[in-house]
Structure formats: structure tokens, C-alpha cells
Tab-separated table of C-alpha atoms in Angstrom:
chain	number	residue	atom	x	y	z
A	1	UNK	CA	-10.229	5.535	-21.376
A	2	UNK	CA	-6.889	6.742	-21.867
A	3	UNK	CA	-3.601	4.364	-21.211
A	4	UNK	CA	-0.088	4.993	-20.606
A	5	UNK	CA	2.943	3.437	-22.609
A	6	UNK	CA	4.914	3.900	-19.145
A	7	UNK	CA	6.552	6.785	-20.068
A	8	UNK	CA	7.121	10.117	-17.678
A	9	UNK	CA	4.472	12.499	-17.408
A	10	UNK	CA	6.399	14.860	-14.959
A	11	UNK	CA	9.330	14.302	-13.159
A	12	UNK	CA	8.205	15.452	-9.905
A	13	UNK	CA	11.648	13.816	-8.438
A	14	UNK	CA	13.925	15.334	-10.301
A	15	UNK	CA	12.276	18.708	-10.600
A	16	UNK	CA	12.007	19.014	-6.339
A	17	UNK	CA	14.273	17.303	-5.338
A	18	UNK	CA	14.449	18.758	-1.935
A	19	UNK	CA	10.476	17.256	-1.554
A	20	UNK	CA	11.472	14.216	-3.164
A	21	UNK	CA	13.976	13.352	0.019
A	22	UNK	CA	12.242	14.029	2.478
A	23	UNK	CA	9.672	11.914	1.223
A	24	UNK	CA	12.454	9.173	0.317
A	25	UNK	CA	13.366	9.778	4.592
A	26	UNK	CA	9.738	9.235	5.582
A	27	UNK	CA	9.412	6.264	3.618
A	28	UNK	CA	12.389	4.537	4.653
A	29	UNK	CA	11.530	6.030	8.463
A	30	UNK	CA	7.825	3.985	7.887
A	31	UNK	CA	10.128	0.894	6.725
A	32	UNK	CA	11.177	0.393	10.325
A	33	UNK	CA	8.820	-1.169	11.731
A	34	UNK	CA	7.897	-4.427	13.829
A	35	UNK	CA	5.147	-5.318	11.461
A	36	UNK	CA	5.828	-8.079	9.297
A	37	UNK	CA	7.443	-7.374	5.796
A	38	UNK	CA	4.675	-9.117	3.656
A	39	UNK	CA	2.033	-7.620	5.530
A	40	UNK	CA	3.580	-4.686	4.805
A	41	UNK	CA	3.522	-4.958	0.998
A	42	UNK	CA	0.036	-6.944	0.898
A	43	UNK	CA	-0.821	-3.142	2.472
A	44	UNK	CA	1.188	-0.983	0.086
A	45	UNK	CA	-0.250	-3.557	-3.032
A	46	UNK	CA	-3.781	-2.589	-2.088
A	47	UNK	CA	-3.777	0.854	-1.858
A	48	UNK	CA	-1.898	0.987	-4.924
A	49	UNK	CA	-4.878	-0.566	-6.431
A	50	UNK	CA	-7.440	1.048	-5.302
A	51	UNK	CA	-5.315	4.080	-6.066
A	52	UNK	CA	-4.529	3.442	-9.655
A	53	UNK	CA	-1.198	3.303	-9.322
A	54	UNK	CA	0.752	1.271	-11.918
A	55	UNK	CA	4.234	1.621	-11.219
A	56	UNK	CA	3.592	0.568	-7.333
A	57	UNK	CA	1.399	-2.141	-8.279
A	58	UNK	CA	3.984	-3.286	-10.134
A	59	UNK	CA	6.207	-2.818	-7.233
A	60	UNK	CA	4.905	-4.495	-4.522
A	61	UNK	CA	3.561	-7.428	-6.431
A	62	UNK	CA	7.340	-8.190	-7.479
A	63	UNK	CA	7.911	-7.413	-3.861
A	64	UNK	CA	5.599	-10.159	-2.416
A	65	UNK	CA	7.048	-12.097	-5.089
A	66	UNK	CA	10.455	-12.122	-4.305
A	67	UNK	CA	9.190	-12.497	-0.795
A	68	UNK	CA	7.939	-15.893	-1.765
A	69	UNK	CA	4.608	-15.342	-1.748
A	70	UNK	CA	1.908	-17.523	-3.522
A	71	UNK	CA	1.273	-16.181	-7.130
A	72	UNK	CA	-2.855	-16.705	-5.434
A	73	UNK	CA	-2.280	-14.980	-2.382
A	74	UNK	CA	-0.806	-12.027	-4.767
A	75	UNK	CA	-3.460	-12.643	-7.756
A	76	UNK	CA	-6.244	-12.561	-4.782
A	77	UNK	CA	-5.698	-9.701	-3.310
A	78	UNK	CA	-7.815	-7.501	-4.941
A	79	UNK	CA	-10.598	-9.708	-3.842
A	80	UNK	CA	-8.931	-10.792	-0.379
A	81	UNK	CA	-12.897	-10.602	1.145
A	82	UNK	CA	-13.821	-13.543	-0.718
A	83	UNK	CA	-11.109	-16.030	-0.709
A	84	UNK	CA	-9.519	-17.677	2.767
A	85	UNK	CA	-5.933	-16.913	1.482
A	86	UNK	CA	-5.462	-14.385	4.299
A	87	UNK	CA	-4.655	-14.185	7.843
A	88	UNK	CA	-7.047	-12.361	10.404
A	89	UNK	CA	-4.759	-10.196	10.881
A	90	UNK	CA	-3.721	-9.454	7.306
A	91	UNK	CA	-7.447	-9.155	6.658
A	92	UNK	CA	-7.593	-6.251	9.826
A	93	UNK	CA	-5.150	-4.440	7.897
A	94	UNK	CA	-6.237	-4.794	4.548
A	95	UNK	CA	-9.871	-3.028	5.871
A	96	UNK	CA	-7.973	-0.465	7.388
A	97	UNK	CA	-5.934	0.066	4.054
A	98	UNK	CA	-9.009	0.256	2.431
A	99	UNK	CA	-10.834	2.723	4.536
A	100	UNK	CA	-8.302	4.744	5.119
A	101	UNK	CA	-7.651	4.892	1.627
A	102	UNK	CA	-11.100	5.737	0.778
A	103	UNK	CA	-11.663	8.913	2.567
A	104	UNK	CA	-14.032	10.109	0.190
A	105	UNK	CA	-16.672	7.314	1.264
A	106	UNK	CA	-16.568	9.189	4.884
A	107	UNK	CA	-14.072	8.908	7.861
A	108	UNK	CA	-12.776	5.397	9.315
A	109	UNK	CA	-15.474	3.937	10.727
A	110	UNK	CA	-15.513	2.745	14.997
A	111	UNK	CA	-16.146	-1.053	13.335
A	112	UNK	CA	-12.799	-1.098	10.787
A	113	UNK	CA	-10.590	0.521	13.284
A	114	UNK	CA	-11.894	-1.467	16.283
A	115	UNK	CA	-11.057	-4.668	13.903
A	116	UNK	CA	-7.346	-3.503	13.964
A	117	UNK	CA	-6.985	-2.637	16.974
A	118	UNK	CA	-8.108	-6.255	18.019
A	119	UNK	CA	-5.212	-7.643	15.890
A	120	UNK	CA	-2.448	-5.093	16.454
A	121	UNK	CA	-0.693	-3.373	19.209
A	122	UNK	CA	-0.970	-0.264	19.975
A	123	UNK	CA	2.749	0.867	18.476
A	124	UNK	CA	1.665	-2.030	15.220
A	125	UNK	CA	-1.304	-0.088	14.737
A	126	UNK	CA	0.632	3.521	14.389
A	127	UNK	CA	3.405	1.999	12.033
A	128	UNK	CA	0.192	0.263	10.014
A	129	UNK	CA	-0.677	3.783	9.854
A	130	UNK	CA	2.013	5.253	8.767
A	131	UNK	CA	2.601	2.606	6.248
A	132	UNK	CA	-0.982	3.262	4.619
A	133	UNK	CA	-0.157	7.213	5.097
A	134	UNK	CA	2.971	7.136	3.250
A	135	UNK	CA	1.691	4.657	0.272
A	136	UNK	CA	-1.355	6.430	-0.562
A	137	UNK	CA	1.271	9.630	-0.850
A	138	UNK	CA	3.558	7.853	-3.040
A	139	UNK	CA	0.336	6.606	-4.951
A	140	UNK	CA	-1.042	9.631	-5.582
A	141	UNK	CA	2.630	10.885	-7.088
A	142	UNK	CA	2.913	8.051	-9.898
A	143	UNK	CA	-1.004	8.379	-10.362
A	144	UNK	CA	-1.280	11.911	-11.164
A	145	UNK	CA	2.479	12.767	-12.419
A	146	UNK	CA	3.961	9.180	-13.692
A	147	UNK	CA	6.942	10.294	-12.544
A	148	UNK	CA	8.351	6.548	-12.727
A	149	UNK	CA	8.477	4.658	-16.387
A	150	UNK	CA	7.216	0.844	-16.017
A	151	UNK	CA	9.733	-1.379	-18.051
């Protein structure tokens, strides 16, 4: 297993920049939503684990932090299916995170999405989207270039 001292692999950022804003624009466009913040980053922390992303696991767990969320909510979320630290409705969006995430196991199942769509309006539901659309992008960046040093 190899590990990373949190230095940059490739500056994907810096070296297209052009990409790099319009991807900056999408992600502040999938900011603006009417989904609650925490939810929000107890999304973008999950896929960032299951994605192997340091720097945004780092990120959003300082995020939910600063948000004032319980250090066991935050500590529990890579486990969220067995603990009762989460909402219904966080735990509709965490599945969908999750399955959505995980492509490669096969497509969103009726079941997951059905789950969400119980919990979520139909608008909620596209900006969830989005949200897990636009992490897993990001995710994949510091993943595969580590364009971002952890400090």
C-alpha cells in the first residue's frame, strides 16, 4: 500500500485553469440549494470516503465540525447503518450517496431511489443529486491527481 505525505501529485487547477472554473461555478451553483447545510456535507463526507479522497475527507469533516456537529455523528458516519445517530432522512440520502457513488456495483436500484424520494421533494431530490454528482467529480480529482496538499 502506498501513502501520501500530502504533497501535489499534479496540479490539475493550475495547469487548466479554464476546467478548473467552471467546475469551481458548478460547485458553488450545487451550493444553492434548499437542502440543509449538514446534510449536505454528511453527503459530500461519504462519498469522499468511499472515494478515497483525503483532502475532502478532511474537508467536510472540519465542515460538519465547525457546523457543530457531534464528534459521533462525524466519527459514525462511515458506519451510519448501524448506529441511530441519523435522521431518516439523512439516512435516504446517505443510500443514495452511496449507490450513486458505486456505479460499478450496477445502476441505482427502484428500492434506494424510491427511499429518497419518500424523504425529499421532488426539486430536494435533483439538488441531492447534483450535490452527489459534483462531489464524486471533485473526489475523483484529489484521488487520482492530489492536486490539493493536506496540512
Amino acid at each position: 500500500m502506498t501513502t501520501t505525505t500530502g504533497t501535489v501529485r499534479l496540479a490539475v487547477d493550475t495547469l487548466a485553469p479554464h476546467i478548473n472554473r467552471a467546475m469551481n461555478s458548478l460547485d458553488a451553483a450545487s451550493r444553492k440549494t434548499d437542502l440543509e447545510p449538514v446534510l449536505l456535507d454528511l453527503v459530500r463526507a461519504r462519498a469522499s470516503q468511499l472515494n478515497g479522497c483525503a483532502y475532502c475527507v478532511d474537508t467536510h469533516s472540519r465542515d460538519l465540525r465547525e457546523a457543530g456537529e457531534p464528534e459521533r455523528r462525524i466519527y459514525a458516519l462511515a458506519v451510519w447503518r448501524e448506529t441511530p445517530f441519523f435522521t431518516a432522512r439523512e439516512r435516504a440520502a446517505l443510500e443514495l450517496t452511496e449507490a450513486a457513488t458505486r456505479l460499478t456495483d450496477g445502476p441505482v436500484s427502484d428500492e434506494v431511489y424510491g427511499r429518497a424520494a419518500a424523504e425529499f421533494s421532488e426539486k430536494e431530490l435533483a439538488e441531492l443529486i447534483w450535490t452527489i454528482t459534483v462531489i464524486n467529480a471533485w473526489n475523483r480529482l484529489g484521488a487520482v491527481a492530489h492536486p490539493w496538499p493536506l496540512s
